[in-house]
Tab-separated table of C-alpha atoms in Angstrom:
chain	number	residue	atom	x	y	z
A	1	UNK	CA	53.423	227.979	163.092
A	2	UNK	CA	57.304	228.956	163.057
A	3	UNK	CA	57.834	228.796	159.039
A	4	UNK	CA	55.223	228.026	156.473
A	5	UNK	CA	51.637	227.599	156.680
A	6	UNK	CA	49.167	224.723	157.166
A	7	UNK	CA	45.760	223.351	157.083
A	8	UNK	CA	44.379	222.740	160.373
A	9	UNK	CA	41.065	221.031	160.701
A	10	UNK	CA	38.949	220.564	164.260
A	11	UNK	CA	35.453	218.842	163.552
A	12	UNK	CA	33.759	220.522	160.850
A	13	UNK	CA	35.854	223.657	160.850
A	14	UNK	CA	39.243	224.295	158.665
A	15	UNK	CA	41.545	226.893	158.869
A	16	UNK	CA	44.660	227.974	156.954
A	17	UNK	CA	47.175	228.905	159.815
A	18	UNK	CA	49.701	231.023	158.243
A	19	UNK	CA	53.606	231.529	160.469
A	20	UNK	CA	52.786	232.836	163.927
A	21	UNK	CA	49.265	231.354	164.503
A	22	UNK	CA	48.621	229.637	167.647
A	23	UNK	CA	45.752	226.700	167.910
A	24	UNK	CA	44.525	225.352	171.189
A	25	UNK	CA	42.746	222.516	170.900
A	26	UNK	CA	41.998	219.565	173.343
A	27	UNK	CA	42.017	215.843	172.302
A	28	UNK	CA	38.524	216.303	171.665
A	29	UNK	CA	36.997	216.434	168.749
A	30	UNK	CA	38.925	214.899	166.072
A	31	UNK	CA	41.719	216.965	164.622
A	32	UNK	CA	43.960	217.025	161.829
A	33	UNK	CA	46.967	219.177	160.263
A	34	UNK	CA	47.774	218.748	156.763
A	35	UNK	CA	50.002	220.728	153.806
A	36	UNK	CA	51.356	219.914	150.500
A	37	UNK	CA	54.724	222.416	150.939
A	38	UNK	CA	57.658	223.030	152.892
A	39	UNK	CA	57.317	224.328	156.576
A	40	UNK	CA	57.602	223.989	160.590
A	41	UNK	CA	55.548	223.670	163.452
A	42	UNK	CA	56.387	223.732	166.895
A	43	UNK	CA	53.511	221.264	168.260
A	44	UNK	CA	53.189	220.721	172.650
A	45	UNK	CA	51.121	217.652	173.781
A	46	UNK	CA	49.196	217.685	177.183
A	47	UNK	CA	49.291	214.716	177.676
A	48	UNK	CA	51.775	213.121	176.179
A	49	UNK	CA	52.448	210.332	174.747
A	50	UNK	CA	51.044	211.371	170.939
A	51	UNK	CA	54.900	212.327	170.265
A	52	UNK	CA	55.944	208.671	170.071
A	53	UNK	CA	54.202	208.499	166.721
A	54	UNK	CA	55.722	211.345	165.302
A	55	UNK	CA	59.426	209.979	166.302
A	56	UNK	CA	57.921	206.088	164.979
A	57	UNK	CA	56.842	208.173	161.414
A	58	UNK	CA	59.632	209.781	161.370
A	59	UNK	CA	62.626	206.410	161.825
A	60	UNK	CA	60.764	204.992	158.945
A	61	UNK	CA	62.942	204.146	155.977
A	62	UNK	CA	61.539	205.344	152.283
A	63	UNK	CA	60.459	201.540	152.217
A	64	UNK	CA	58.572	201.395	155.341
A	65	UNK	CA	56.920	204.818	154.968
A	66	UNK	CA	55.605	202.655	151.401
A	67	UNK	CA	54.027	200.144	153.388
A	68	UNK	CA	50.481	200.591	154.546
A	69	UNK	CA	50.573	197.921	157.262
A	70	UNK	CA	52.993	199.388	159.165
A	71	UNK	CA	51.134	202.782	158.801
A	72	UNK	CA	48.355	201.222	160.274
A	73	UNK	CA	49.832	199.372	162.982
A	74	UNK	CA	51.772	203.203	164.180
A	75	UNK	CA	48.416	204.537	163.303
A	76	UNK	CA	46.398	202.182	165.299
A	77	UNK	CA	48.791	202.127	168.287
A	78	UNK	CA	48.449	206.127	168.921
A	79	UNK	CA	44.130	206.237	167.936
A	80	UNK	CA	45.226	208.436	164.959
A	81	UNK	CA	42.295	207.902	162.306
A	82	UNK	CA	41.938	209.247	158.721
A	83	UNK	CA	39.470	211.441	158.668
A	84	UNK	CA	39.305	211.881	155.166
A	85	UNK	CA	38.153	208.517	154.522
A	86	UNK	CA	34.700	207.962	153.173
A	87	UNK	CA	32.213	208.202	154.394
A	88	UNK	CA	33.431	209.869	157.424
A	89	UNK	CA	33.687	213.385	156.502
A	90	UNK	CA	30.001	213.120	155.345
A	91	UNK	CA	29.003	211.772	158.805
A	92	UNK	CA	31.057	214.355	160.463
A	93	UNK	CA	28.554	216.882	158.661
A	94	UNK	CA	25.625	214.508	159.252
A	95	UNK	CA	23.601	217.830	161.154
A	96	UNK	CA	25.021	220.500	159.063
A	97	UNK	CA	23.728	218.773	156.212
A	98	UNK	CA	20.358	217.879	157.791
A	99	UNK	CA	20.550	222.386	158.755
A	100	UNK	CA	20.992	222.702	155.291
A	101	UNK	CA	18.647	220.281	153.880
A	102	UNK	CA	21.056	218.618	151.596
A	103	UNK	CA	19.317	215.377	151.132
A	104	UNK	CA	21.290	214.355	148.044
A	105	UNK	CA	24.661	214.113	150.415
A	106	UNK	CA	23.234	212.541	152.859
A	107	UNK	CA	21.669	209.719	150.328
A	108	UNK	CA	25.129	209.287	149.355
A	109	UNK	CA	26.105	207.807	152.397
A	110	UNK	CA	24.418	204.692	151.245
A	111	UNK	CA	24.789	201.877	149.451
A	112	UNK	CA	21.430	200.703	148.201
A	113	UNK	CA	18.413	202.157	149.688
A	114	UNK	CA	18.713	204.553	152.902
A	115	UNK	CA	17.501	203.586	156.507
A	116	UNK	CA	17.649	205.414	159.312
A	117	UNK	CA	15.693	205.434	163.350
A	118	UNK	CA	15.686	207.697	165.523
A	119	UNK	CA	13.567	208.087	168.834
A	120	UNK	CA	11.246	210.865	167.825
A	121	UNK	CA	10.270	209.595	164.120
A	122	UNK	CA	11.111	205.784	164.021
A	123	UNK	CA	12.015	203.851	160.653
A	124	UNK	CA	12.595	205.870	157.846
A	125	UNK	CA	13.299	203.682	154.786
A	126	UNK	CA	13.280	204.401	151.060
A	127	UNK	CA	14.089	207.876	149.212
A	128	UNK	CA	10.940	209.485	149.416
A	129	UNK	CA	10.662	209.518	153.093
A	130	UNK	CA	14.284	210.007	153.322
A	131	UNK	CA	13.915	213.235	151.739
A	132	UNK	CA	10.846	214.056	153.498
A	133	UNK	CA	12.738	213.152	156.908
A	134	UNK	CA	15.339	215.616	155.885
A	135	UNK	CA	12.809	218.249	155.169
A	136	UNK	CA	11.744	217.817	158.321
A	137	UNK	CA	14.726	217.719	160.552
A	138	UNK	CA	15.839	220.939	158.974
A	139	UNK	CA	12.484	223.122	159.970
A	140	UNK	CA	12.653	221.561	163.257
A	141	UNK	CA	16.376	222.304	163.635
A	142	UNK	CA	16.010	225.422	162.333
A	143	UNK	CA	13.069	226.810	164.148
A	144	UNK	CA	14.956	225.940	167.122
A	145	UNK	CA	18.655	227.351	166.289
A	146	UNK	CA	20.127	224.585	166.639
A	147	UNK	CA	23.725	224.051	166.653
A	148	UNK	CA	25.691	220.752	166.476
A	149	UNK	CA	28.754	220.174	167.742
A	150	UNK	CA	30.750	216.781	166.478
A	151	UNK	CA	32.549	215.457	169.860
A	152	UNK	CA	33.805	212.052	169.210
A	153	UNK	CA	34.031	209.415	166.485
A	154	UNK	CA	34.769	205.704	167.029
A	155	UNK	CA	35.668	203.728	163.683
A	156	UNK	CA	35.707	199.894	163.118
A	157	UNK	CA	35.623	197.514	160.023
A	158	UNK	CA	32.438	196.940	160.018
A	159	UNK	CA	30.540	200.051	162.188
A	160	UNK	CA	31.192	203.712	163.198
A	161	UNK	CA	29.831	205.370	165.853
A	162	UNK	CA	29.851	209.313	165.932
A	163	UNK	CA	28.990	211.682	169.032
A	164	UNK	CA	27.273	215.260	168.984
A	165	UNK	CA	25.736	217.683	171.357
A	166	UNK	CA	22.943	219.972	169.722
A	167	UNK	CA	22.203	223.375	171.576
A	168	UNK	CA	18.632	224.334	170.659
A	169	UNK	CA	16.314	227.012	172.049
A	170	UNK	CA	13.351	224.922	173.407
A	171	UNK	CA	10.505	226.154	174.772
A	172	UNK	CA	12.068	229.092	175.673
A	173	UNK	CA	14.903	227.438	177.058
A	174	UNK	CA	18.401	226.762	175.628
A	175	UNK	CA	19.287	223.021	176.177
A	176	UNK	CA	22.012	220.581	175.748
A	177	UNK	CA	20.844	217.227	173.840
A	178	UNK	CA	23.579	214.568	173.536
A	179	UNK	CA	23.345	212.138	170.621
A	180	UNK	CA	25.276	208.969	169.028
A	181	UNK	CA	24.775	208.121	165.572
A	182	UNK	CA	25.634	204.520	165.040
A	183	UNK	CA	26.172	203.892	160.822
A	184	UNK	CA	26.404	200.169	159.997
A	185	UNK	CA	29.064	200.084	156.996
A	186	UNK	CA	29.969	198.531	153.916
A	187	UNK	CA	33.367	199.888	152.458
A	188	UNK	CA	33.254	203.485	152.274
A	189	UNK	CA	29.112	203.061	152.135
A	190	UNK	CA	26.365	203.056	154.947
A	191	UNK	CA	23.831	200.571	155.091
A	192	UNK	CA	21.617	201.565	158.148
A	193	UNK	CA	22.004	204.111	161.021
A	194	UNK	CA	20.104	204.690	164.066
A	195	UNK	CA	20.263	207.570	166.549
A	196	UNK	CA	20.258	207.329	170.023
A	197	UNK	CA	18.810	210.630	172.088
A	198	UNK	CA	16.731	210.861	175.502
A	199	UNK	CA	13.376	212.411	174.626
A	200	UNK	CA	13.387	213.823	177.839
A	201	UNK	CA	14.764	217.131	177.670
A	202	UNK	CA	12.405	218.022	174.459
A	203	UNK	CA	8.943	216.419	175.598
A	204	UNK	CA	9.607	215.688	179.660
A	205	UNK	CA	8.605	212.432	178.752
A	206	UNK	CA	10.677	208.914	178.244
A	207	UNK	CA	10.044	206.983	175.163
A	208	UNK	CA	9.989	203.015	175.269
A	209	UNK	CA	12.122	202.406	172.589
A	210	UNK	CA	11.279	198.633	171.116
A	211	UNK	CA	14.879	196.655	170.837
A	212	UNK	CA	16.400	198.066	166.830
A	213	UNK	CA	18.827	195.042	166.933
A	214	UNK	CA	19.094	191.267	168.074
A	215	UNK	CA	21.395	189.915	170.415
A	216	UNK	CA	24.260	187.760	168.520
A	217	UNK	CA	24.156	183.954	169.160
A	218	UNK	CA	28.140	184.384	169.840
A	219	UNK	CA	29.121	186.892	172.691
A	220	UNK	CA	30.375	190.115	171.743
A	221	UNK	CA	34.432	190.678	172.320
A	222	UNK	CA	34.962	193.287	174.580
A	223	UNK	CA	37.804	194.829	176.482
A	224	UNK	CA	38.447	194.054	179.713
A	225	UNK	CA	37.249	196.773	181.455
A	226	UNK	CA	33.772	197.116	179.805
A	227	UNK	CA	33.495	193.077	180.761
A	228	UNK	CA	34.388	194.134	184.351
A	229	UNK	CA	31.889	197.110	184.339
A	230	UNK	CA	29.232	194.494	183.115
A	231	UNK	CA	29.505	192.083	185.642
A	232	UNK	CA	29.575	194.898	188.394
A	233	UNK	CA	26.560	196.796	187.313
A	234	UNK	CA	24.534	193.722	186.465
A	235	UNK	CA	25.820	191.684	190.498
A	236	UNK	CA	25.381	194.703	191.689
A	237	UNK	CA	29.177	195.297	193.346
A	238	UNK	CA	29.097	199.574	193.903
A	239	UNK	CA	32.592	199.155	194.657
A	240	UNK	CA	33.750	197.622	191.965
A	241	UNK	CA	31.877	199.650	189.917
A	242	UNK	CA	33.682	202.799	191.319
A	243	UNK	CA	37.116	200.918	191.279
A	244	UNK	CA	37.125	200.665	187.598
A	245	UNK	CA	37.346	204.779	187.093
A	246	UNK	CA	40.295	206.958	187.404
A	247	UNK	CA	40.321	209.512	189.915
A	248	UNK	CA	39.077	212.302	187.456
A	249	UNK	CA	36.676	209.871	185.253
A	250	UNK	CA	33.431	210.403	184.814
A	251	UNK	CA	29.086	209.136	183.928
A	252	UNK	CA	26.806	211.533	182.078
A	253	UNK	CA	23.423	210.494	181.972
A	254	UNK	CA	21.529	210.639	178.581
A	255	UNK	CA	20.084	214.013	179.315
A	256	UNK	CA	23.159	216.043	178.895
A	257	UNK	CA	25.763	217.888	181.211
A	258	UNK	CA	23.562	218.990	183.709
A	259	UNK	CA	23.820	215.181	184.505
A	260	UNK	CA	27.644	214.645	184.330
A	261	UNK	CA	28.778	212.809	187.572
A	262	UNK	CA	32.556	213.685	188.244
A	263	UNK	CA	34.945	212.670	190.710
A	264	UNK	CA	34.172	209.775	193.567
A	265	UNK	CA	31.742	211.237	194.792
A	266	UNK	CA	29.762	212.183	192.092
A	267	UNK	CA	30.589	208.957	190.587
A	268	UNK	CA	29.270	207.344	193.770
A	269	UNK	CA	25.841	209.088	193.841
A	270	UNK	CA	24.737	208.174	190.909
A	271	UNK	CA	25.610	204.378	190.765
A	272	UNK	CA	23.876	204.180	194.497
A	273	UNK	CA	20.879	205.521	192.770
A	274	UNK	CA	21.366	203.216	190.048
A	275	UNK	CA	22.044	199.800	191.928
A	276	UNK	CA	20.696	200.981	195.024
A	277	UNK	CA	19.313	198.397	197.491
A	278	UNK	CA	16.049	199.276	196.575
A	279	UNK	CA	16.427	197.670	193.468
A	280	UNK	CA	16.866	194.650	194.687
A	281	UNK	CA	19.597	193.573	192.172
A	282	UNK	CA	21.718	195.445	189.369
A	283	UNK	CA	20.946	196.517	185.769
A	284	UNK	CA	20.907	193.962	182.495
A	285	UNK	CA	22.230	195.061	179.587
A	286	UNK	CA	21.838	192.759	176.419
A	287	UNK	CA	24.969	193.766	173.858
A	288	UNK	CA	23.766	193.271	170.235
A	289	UNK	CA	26.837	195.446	168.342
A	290	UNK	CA	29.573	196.755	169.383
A	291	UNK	CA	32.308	199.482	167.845
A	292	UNK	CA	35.772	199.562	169.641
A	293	UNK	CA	38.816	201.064	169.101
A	294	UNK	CA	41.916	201.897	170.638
A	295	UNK	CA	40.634	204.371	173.249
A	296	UNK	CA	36.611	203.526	173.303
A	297	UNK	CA	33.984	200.700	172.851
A	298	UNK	CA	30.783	201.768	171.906
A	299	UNK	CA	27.711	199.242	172.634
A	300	UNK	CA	24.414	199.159	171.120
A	301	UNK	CA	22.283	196.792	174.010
A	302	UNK	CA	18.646	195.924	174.680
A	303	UNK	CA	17.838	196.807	178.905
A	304	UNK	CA	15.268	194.020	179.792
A	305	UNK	CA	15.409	193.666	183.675
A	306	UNK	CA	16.409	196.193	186.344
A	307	UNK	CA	16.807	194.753	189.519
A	308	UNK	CA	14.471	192.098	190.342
A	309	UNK	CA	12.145	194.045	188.042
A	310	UNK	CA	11.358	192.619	184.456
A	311	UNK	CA	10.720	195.596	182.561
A	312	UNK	CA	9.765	196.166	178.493
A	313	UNK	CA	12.884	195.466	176.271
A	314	UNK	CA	14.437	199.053	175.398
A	315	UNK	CA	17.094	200.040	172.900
A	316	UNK	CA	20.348	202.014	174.069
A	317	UNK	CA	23.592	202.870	173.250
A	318	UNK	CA	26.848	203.579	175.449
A	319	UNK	CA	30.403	204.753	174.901
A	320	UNK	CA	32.862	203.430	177.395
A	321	UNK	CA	36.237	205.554	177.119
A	322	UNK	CA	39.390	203.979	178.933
A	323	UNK	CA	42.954	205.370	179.295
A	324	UNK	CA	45.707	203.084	178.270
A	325	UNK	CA	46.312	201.803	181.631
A	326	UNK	CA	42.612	200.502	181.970
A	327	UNK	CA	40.793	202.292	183.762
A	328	UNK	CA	37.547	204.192	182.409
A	329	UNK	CA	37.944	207.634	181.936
A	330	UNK	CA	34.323	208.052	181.041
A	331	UNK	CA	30.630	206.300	180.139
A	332	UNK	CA	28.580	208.373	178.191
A	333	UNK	CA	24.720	206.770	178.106
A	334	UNK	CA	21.990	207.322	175.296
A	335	UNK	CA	18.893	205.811	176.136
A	336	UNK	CA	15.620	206.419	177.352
A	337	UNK	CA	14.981	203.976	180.370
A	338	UNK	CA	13.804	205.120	183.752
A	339	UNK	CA	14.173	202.654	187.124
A	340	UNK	CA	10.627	200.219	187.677
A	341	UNK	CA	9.196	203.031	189.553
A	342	UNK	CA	9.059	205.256	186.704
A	343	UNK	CA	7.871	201.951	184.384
A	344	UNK	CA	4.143	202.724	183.608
């Protein structure tokens, strides 16, 4: 800050930075500066790139800075998001609310009565066992210190799709749980959500998650590079599959960083394991909804057949994140299935 002062806000956490503060922060999670009077602020991108929509803001006539569709279109061409829209700032706090056990904001989010899944508990519908869900979560989150950490948020029309990582002591152990929290929407409401975690790194078990959503009669619109992706993993073609990264890109399996595959070689392990010739053939994925934006598509999918191998229908979720050019920078998976040998 050279002159002034201003509101910075990363995830949950907002801070007044008065002149001669310095924030670091990467593109990840969210972020947002705001302030209602006069001041300056030297701001560096690494990347770049985010500086063309500060130069296209700033050639806008009186008129044009009026106009809400061309807001949107500047807005939409650089992935800049309001986060102050509803009911995203009440999602954003979707575990701090659930630490604090404030079931009346989190009924809120709804419009009409509140449903939620989630791999450990299953359907939750109506306010009573809403609130007794919420009870729930926050002994279970508190007995194991948990803390959540908001990494990623995906917004369309009709669905958002949020990504955390809870640290919690476990059995003596501290571990690293990703989760997704898809939120079907109406308006600034919620209808539904569902949660997508492995089970693995609580219980050391995998649970067969029954299908949460129905495949559309009319295929899904995807980008081009998830389609690509698709038809590699499902041939199976390992080098496509590997082409379709960029050199620093990366998979992380549902049970957290210890299972982050970097690199082309990393990248390469993992997919051999995945549509290895043992197999016989690749993976299936069924898409039933699907989240995009301008940097990622989340997918909510039913996994029915792996390899040759018919296996029970199971639920998932996966974010593919692509760099303007194309190319996947990353593929983050939630789910719980394990390869036919692991099928009981």
């Amino acid at each position: 800050m050279l002159e002034g002062e201003v509101e910075f806000t990363v995830a949950e956490e907002t801070i007044t930075a008065a002149t001669g503060t310095v924030i670091l922060v990467s593109s990840k999670p969210p972020h947002a500066a705001r302030s209602t009077k006069p001041g300056k602020m030297l701001t560096i991108f690494d990347p770049c790139g985010l500086e063309g929509a500060m130069a296209a803001f700033r050639n806008l006539s009186p008129e044009q800075a009026n106009d809400p569709a061309i807001i949107q279109a500047i807005s939409e061409q650089y992935d800049i998001i309001d986060l102050s829209q509803p009911p995203i700032p009440t999602l954003i706090r979707f575990y701090s609310l659930l630490l604090a056990g404030d079931a009346d904001a989190l009924l809120s989010l709804y419009q009409g009565e509140p449903l939620i899944n989630t791999p450990l508990d299953g359907e939750i519908k109506g306010e009573a066992a809403w609130r007794n869900f919420v009870k729930g979560q926050q002994e279970w989150l508190s007995r194991r210190d948990a803390k959540a950490t908001f990494s990623d948020i995906i917004i369309s029309a009709q669905s958002i799709v949020l990504e955390f990582v809870l640290n919690l002591h476990h059995n003596g152990e501290q571990i690293e749980l990703p989760v997704a929290l898809a939120a079907d929407r109406q308006d600034d409401k919620i209808t539904a959500i569902r949660l997508y975690h492995s089970t693995w790194p609580l219980t050391g078990e995998h649970v067969l998650r029954s299908p949460l959503l129905q495949v559309p009669a009319v295929k899904l619109s995807e980008p081009a590079i998830v389609e690509a992706y698709m038809v590699a993993l499902e041939e199976p073609n390992l080098e496509l599959l590997l082409s379709l990264f960029n050199d620093a890109g990366y998979v992380r399996e549902p049970s957290g960083a210890k299972f982050r595959h970097s690199g082309p070689e990393g990248r390469r392990d993992f997919y051999n394991l995945v549509v290895g010739s043992g197999f016989g053939g690749g993976v299936v994925l069924h898409h039933c909804s699907a989240t995009t934006d301008y940097h990622a598509f989340a997918v909510e999918y039913i996994c029915d057949e792996w390899g040759k191998v018919a296996i029970a229908p199971q639920a998932g979720l996966a974010v593919y994140e692509y760099e303007p050019s194309g190319k996947l920078v990353a593929v983050r998976i939630y789910d719980d299935i394990t390869p036919p040998e692991a099928v009981k």
